[in-house]
Short mmCIF file of C-alpha atoms in Angstrom, two decimals:
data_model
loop_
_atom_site.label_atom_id
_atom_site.label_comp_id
_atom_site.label_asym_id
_atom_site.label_seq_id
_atom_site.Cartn_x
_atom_site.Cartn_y
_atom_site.Cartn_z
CA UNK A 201 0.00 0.00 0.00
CA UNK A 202 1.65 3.23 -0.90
CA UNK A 203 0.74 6.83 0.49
CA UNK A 204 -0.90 7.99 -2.72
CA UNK A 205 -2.80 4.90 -2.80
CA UNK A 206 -3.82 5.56 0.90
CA UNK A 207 -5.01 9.21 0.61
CA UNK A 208 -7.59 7.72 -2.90
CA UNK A 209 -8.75 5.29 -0.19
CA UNK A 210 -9.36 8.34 2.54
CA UNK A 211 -10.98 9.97 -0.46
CA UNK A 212 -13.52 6.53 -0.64
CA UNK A 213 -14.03 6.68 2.83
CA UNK A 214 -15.06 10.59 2.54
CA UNK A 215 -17.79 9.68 0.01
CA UNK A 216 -20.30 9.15 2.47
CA UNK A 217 -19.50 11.68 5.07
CA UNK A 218 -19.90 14.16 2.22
CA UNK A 219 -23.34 12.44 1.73
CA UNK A 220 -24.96 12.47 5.32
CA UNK A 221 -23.82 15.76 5.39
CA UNK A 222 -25.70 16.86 1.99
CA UNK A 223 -28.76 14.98 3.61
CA UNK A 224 -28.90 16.79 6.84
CA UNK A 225 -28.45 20.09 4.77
CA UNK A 226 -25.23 20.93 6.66
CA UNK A 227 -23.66 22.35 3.18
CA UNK A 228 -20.92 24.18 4.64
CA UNK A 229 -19.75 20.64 5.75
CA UNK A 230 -20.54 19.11 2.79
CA UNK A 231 -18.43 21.44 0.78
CA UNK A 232 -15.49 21.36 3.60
CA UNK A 233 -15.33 17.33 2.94
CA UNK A 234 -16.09 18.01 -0.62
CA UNK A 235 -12.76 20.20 -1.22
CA UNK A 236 -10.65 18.08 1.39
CA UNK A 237 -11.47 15.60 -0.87
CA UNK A 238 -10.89 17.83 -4.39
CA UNK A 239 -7.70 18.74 -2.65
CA UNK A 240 -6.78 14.83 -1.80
CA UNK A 241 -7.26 14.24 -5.64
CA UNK A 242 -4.71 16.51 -6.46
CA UNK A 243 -2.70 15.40 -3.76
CA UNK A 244 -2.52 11.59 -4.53
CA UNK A 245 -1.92 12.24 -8.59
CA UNK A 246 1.45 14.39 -7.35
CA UNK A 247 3.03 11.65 -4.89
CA UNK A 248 2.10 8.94 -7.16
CA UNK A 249 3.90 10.95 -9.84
CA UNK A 250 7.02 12.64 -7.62
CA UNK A 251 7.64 9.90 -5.35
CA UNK A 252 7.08 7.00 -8.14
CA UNK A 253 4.17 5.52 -6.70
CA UNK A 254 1.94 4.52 -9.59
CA UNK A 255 0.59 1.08 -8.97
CA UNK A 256 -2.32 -1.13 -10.95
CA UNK A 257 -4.29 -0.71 -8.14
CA UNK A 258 -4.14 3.17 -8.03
CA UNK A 259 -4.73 3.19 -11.78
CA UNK A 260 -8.28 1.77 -10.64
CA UNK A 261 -9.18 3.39 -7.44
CA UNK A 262 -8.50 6.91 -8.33
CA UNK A 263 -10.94 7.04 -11.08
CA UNK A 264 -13.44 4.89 -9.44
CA UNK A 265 -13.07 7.16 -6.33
CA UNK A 266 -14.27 10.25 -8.24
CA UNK A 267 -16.88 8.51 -9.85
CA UNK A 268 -18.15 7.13 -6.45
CA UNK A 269 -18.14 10.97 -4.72
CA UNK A 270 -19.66 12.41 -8.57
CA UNK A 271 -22.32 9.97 -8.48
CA UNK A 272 -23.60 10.31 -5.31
CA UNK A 273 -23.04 13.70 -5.09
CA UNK A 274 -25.47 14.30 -8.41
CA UNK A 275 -28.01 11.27 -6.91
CA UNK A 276 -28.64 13.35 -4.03
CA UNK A 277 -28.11 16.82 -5.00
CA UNK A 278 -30.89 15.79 -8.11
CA UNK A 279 -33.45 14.12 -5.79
CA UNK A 280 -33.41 16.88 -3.57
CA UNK A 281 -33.64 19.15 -6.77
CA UNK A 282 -30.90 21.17 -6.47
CA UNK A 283 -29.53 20.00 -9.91
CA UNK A 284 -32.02 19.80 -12.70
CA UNK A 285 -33.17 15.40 -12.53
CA UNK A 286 -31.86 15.59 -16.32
CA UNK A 287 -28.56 16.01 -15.34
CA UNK A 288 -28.05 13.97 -12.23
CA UNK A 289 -29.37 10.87 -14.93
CA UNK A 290 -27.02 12.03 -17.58
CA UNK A 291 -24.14 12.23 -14.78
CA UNK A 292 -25.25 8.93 -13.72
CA UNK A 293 -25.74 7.27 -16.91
CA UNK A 294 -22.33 8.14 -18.32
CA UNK A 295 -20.11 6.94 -14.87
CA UNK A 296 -21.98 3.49 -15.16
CA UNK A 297 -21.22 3.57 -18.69
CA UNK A 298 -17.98 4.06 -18.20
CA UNK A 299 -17.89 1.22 -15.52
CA UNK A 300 -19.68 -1.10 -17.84
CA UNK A 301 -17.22 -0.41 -20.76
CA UNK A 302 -14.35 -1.32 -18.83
CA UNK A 303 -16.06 -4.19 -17.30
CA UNK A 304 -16.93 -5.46 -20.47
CA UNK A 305 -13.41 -4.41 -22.28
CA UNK A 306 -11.62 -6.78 -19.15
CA UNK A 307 -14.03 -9.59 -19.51
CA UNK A 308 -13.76 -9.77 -23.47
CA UNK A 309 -10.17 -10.12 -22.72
CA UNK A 310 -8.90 -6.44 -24.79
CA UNK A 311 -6.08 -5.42 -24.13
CA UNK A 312 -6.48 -1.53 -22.91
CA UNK A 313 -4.99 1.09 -20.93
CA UNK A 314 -7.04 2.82 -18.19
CA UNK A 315 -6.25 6.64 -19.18
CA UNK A 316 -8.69 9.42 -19.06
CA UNK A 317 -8.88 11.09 -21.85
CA UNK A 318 -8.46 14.87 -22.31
CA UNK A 319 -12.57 15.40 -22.69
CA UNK A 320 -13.16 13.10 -19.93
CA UNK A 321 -10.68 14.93 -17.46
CA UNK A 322 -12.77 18.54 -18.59
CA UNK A 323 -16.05 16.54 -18.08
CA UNK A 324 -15.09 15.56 -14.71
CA UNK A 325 -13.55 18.87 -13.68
CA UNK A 326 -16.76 20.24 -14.70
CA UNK A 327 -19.20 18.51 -12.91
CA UNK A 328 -17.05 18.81 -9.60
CA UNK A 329 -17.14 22.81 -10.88
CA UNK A 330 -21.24 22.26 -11.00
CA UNK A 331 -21.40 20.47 -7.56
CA UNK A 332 -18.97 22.86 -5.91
CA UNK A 333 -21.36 25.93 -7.32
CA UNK A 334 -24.37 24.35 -5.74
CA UNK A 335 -23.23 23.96 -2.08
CA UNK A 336 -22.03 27.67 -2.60
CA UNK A 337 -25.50 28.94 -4.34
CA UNK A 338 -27.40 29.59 -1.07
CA UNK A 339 -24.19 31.53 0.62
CA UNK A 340 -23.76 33.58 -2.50
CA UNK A 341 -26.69 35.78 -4.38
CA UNK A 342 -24.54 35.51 -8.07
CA UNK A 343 -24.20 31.82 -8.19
CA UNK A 344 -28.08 31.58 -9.23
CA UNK A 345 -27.31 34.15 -12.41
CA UNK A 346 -25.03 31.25 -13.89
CA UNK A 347 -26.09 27.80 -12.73
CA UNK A 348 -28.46 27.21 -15.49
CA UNK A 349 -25.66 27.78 -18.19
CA UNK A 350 -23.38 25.28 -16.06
CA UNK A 351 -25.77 22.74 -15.81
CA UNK A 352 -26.39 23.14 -19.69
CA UNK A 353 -22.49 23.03 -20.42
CA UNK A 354 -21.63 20.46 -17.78
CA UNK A 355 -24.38 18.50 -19.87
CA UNK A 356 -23.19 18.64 -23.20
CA UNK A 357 -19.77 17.71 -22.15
CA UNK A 358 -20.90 14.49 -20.39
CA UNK A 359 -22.68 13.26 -23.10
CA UNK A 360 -19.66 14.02 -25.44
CA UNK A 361 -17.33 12.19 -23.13
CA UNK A 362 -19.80 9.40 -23.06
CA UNK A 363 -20.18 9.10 -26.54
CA UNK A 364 -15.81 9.38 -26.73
CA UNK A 365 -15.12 6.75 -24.70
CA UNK A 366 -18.33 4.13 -26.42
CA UNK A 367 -16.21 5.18 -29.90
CA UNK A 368 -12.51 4.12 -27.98
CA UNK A 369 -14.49 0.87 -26.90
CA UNK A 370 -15.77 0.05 -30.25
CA UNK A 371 -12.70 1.12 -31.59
CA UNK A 372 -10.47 -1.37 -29.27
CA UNK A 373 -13.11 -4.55 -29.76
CA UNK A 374 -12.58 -4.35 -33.41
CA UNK A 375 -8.77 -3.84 -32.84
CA UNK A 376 -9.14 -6.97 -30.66
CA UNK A 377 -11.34 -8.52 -33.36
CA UNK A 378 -8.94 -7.95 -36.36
CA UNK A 379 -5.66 -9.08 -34.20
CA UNK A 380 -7.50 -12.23 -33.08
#
C-alpha cells in the first residue's frame, strides 16, 4: 500500500460523510469534505507521480473514487432538486457507462490502458465545478445568475465524453477482433 494509494482510499471513505452531510443540509460541511477531498485528488496524482508511486491498483481506485463521490453527489443533489433530474441521470448514466465499458473491455479479454482522456478529465472537472457551485449557491446571491448555463455546459460535455469513450471501446473490440 503506498501513500498515494492511501489518501484515494481516505478519499472513498469521505464519500459518504460528504453524503450524510448533503442529507442533513449541513452544506458548509458538505463542501469542507467536498474540497478536502478535491484537494486529496490533487494530492494523490502528485506523490504517485514525484515519489514513483503509480501502482495497478491506483490506476483503478483513483478514477473509481471520483466517480463514487460524482455519483452520489449528483443522486442526491438531483433528488433533492438542487440539480435539474436531467442532469443527475445524464451524470449517472455516463459513470456506469464508463464502468460497464471497462467491465466489459476486461471480460472480453482487450487489451487496454485505463487513461482518461483529455474530454473526460474537462467533463469531470466540470461537474465537480457544478457540484462545488451548488453547495455555494445559497451563501452567495450571483451563483443563481449562472447555474443554469453550467448545468447546460456540464451536460453537453458528459454526453460528449460518453459518446468518446463508447467510440474508444468500439474502436479497441474491433482492434481486438482484427488481431485475433
Amino acid at each position: 500500500m503506498t501513500l498515494a494509494n492511501l489518501i484515494t482510499s481516505i478519499r472513498i471513505i469521505l464519500a459518504p460523510i460528504f453524503i450524510i452531510y448533503l442529507i442533513n443540509d449541513e452544506f458548509i460541511a458538505a463542501l469542507i469534505v467536498f474540497i478536502v477531498a478535491g484537494v486529496s485528488d490533487g494530492l494523490d496524482g502528485f506523490i504517485a507521480r514525484v515519489f514513483d508511486q503509480k501502482s495497478k491498483i491506483g490506476s483503478y481506485l483513483d478514477p473509481l473514487a471520483d466517480k463514487i463521490l460524482l455519483i452520489a453527489a449528483f443522486v442526491v443533489l438531483s433528488v433533492r432538486e438542487f440539480v435539474p433530474p436531467w442532469l443527475g441521470v445524464t451524470v449517472i448514466c455516463r459513470d456506469m457507462l464508463i464502468l460497464l465499458g471497462v467491465l466489459i473491455l476486461f471480460l472480453n479479454g482487450s487489451n487496454f490502458v485505463i487513461k482518461p482522456s483529455f474530454v473526460s478529465k474537462v467533463t469531470t472537472c466540470l461537474q465537480l465545478v457544478t457540484v462545488f457551485v451548488v453547495l455555494l449557491k445559497s451563501h452567495l446571491n450571483f451563483v443563481g445568475k449562472i447555474d443554469s448555463y453550467l448545468f447546460w455546459l456540464t451536460g453537453i460535455l458528459t454526453i460528449t465524453s460518453g459518446l468518446h469513450y463508447m467510440r474508444y471501446w468500439f474502436r479497441t473490440m474491433a482492434e481486438d477482433a482484427l488481431s485475433n
